[in-house]
PDB file of C-alpha atoms in Angstrom:
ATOM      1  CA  UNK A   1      99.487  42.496  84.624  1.00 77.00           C
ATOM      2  CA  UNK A   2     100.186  45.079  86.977  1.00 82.00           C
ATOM      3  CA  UNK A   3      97.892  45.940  89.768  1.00 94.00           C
ATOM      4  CA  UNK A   4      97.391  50.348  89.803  1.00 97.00           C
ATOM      5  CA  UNK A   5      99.153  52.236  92.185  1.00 97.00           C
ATOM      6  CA  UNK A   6      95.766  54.280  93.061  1.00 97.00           C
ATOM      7  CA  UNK A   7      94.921  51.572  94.620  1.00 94.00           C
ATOM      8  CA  UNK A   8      91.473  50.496  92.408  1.00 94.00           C
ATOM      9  CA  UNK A   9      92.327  47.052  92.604  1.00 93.00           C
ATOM     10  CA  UNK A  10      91.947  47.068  88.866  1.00 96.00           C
ATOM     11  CA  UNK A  11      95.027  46.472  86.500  1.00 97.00           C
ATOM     12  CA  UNK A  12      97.269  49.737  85.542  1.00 97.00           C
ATOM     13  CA  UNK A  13      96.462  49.469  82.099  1.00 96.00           C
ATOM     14  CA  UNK A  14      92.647  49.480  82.583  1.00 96.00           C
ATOM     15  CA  UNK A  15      92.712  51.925  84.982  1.00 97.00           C
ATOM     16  CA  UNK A  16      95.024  55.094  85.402  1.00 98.00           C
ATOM     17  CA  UNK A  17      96.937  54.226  82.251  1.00 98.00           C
ATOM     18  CA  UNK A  18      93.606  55.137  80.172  1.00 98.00           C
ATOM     19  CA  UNK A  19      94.021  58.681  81.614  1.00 98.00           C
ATOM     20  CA  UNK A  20      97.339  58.787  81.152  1.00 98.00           C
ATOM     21  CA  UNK A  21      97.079  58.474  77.251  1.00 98.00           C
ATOM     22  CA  UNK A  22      93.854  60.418  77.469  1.00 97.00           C
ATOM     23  CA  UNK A  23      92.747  62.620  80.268  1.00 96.00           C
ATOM     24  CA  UNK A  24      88.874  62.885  79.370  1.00 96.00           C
ATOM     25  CA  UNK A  25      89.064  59.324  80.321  1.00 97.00           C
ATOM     26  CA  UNK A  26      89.282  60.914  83.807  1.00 98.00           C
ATOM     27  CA  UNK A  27      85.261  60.849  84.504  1.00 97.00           C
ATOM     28  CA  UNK A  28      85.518  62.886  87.839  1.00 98.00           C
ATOM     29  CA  UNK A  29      87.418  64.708  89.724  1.00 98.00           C
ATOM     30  CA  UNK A  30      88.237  61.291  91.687  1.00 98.00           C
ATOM     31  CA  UNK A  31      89.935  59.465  88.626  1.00 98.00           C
ATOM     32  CA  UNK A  32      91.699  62.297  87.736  1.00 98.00           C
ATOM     33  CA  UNK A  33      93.010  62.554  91.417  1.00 98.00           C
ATOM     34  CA  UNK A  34      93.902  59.331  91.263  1.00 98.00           C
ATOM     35  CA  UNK A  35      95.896  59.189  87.959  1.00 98.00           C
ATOM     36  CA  UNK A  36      98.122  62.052  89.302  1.00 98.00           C
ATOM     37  CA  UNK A  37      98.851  60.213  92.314  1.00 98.00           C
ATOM     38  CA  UNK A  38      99.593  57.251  89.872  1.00 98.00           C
ATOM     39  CA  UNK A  39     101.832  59.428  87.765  1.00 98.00           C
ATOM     40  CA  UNK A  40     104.090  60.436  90.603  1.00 98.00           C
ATOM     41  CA  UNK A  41     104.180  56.860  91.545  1.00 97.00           C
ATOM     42  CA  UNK A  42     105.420  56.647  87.968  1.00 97.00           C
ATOM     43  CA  UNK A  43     107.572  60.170  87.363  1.00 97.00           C
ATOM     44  CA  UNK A  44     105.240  60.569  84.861  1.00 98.00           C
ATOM     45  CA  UNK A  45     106.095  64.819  84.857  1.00 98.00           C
ATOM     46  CA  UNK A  46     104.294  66.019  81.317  1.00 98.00           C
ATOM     47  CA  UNK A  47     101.477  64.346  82.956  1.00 98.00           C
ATOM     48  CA  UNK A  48     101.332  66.197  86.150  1.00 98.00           C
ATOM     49  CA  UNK A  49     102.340  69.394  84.428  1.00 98.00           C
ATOM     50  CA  UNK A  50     100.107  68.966  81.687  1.00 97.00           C
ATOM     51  CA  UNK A  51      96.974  67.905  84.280  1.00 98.00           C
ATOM     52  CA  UNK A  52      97.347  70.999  86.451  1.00 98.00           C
ATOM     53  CA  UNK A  53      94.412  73.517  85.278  1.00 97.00           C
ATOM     54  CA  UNK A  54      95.677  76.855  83.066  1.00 95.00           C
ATOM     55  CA  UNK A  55      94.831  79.762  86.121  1.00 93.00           C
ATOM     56  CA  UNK A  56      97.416  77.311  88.433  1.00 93.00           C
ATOM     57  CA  UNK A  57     100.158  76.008  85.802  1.00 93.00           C
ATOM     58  CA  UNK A  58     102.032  78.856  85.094  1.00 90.00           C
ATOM     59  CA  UNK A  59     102.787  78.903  88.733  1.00 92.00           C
ATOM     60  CA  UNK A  60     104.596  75.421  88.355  1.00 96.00           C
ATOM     61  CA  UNK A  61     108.218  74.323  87.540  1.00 96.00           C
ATOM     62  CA  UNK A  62     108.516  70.892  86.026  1.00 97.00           C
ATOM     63  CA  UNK A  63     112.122  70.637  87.672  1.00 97.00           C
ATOM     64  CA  UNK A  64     109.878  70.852  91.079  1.00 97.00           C
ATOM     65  CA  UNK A  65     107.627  68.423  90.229  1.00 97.00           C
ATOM     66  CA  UNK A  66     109.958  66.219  88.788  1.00 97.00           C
ATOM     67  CA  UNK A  67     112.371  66.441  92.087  1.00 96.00           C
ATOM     68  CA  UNK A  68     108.999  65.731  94.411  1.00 95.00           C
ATOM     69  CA  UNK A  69     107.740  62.639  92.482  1.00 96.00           C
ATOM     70  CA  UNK A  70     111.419  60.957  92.532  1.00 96.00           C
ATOM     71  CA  UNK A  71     113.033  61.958  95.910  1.00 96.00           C
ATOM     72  CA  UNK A  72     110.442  60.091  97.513  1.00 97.00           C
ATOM     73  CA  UNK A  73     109.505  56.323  97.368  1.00 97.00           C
ATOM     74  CA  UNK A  74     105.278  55.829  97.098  1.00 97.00           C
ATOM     75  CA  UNK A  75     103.259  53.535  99.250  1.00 97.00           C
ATOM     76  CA  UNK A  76      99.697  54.045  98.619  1.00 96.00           C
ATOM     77  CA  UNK A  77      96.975  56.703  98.455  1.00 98.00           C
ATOM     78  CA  UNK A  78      94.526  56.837 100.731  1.00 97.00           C
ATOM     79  CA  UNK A  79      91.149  58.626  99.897  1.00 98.00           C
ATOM     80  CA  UNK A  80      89.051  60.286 102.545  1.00 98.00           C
ATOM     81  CA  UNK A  81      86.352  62.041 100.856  1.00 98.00           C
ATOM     82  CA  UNK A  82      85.815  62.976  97.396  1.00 98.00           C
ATOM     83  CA  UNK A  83      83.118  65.366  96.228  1.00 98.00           C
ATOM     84  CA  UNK A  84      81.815  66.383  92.555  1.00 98.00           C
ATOM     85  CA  UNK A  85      85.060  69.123  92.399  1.00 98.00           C
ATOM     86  CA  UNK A  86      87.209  68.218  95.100  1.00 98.00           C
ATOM     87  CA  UNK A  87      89.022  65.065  96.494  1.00 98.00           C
ATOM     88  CA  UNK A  88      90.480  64.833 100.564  1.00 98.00           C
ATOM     89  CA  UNK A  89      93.838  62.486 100.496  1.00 98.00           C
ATOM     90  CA  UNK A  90      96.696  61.094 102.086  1.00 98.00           C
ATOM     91  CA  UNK A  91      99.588  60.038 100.398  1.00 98.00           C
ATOM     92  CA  UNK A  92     101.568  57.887 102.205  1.00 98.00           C
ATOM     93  CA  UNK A  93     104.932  57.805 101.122  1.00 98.00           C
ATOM     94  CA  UNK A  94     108.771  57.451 102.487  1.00 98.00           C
ATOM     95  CA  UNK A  95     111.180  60.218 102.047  1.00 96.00           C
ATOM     96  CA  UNK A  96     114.496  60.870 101.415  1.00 93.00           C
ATOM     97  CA  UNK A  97     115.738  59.558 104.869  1.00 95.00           C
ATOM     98  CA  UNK A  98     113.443  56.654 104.484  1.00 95.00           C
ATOM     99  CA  UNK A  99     111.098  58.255 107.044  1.00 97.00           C
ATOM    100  CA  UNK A 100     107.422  57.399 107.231  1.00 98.00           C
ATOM    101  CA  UNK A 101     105.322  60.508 105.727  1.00 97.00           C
ATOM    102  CA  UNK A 102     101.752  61.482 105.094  1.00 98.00           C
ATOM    103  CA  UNK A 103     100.681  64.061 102.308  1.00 97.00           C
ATOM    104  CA  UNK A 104      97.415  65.053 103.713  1.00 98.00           C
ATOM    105  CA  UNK A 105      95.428  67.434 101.098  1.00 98.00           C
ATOM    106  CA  UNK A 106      92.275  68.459 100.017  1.00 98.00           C
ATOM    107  CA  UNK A 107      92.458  69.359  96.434  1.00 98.00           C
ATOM    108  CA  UNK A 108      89.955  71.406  93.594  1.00 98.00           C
ATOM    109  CA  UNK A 109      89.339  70.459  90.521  1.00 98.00           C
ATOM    110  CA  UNK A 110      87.619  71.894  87.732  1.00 98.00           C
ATOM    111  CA  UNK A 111      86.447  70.790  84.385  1.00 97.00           C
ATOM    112  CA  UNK A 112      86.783  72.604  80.904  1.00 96.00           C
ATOM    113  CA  UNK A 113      85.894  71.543  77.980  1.00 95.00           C
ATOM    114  CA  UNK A 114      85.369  68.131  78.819  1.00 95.00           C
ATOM    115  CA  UNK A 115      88.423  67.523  80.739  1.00 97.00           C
ATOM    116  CA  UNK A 116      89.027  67.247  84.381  1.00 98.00           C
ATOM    117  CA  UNK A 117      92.293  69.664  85.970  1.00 98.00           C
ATOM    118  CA  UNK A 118      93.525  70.180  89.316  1.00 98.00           C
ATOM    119  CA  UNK A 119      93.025  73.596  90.472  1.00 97.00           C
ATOM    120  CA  UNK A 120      95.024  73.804  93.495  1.00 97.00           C
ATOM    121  CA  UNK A 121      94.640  72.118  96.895  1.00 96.00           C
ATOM    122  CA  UNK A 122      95.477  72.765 100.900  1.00 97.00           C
ATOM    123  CA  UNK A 123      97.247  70.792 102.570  1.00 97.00           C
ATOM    124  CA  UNK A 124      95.594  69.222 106.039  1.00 97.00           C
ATOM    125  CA  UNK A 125      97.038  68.507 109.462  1.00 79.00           C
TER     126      UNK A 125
END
């Protein structure tokens, strides 16, 4: 068994890979959070693409994501504060060059019909 790249502690397949193969698995805004980070860990694109909420996904290019979740190698997510509709994180990851980096963001969500999506987010210091 695998241990989840969210870092739960819990085992991939009883963790992110529930939401994976079913986002209203995703309780909260949190798990849902936490399964993206998990699918970028995992270039898991329909995923992301699919996960990003109707109002923001025409605005994204699955080329784009695709490029971001590969071109860069993923340590471990970090989470700072997560609310009922939003979730404050770092990513820590290395990129192209192998250089130390931080994705800092605080992210919206928003649920519909059962199912978590992430709205959009701003990105921190």
């Amino acid at each position: 068994m695998v241990n989840c790249n969210c870092g739960s502690a819990r085992f991939y397949a009883d963790c992110c890979l529930l939401v994976h193969q079913d986002r209203q698995a995703a309780i909260t805004a949190e798990q849902l959070m936490r399964a993206r980070y998990t699918a970028f860990t995992r270039s898991l694109i329909d995923f992301l693409y699919d996960s990003f909420h109707p109002d923001s996904r025409r605005y994204q290019n699955k080329k784009e994501i695709a490029a971001w979740a590969q071109e860069n190698k993923w340590m471990h997510l970090e989470i700072i504060q997560a609310s009922t509709t939003t979730v404050e994180f770092k990513a820590h990851y290395l990129d192209k060059q192998f250089e130390p980096a931080v994705h800092h963001e605080k992210s919206r969500f928003k649920k519909d019909r059962g199912i978590w999506y992430y709205l959009d987010g701003r990105l921190l210091s």
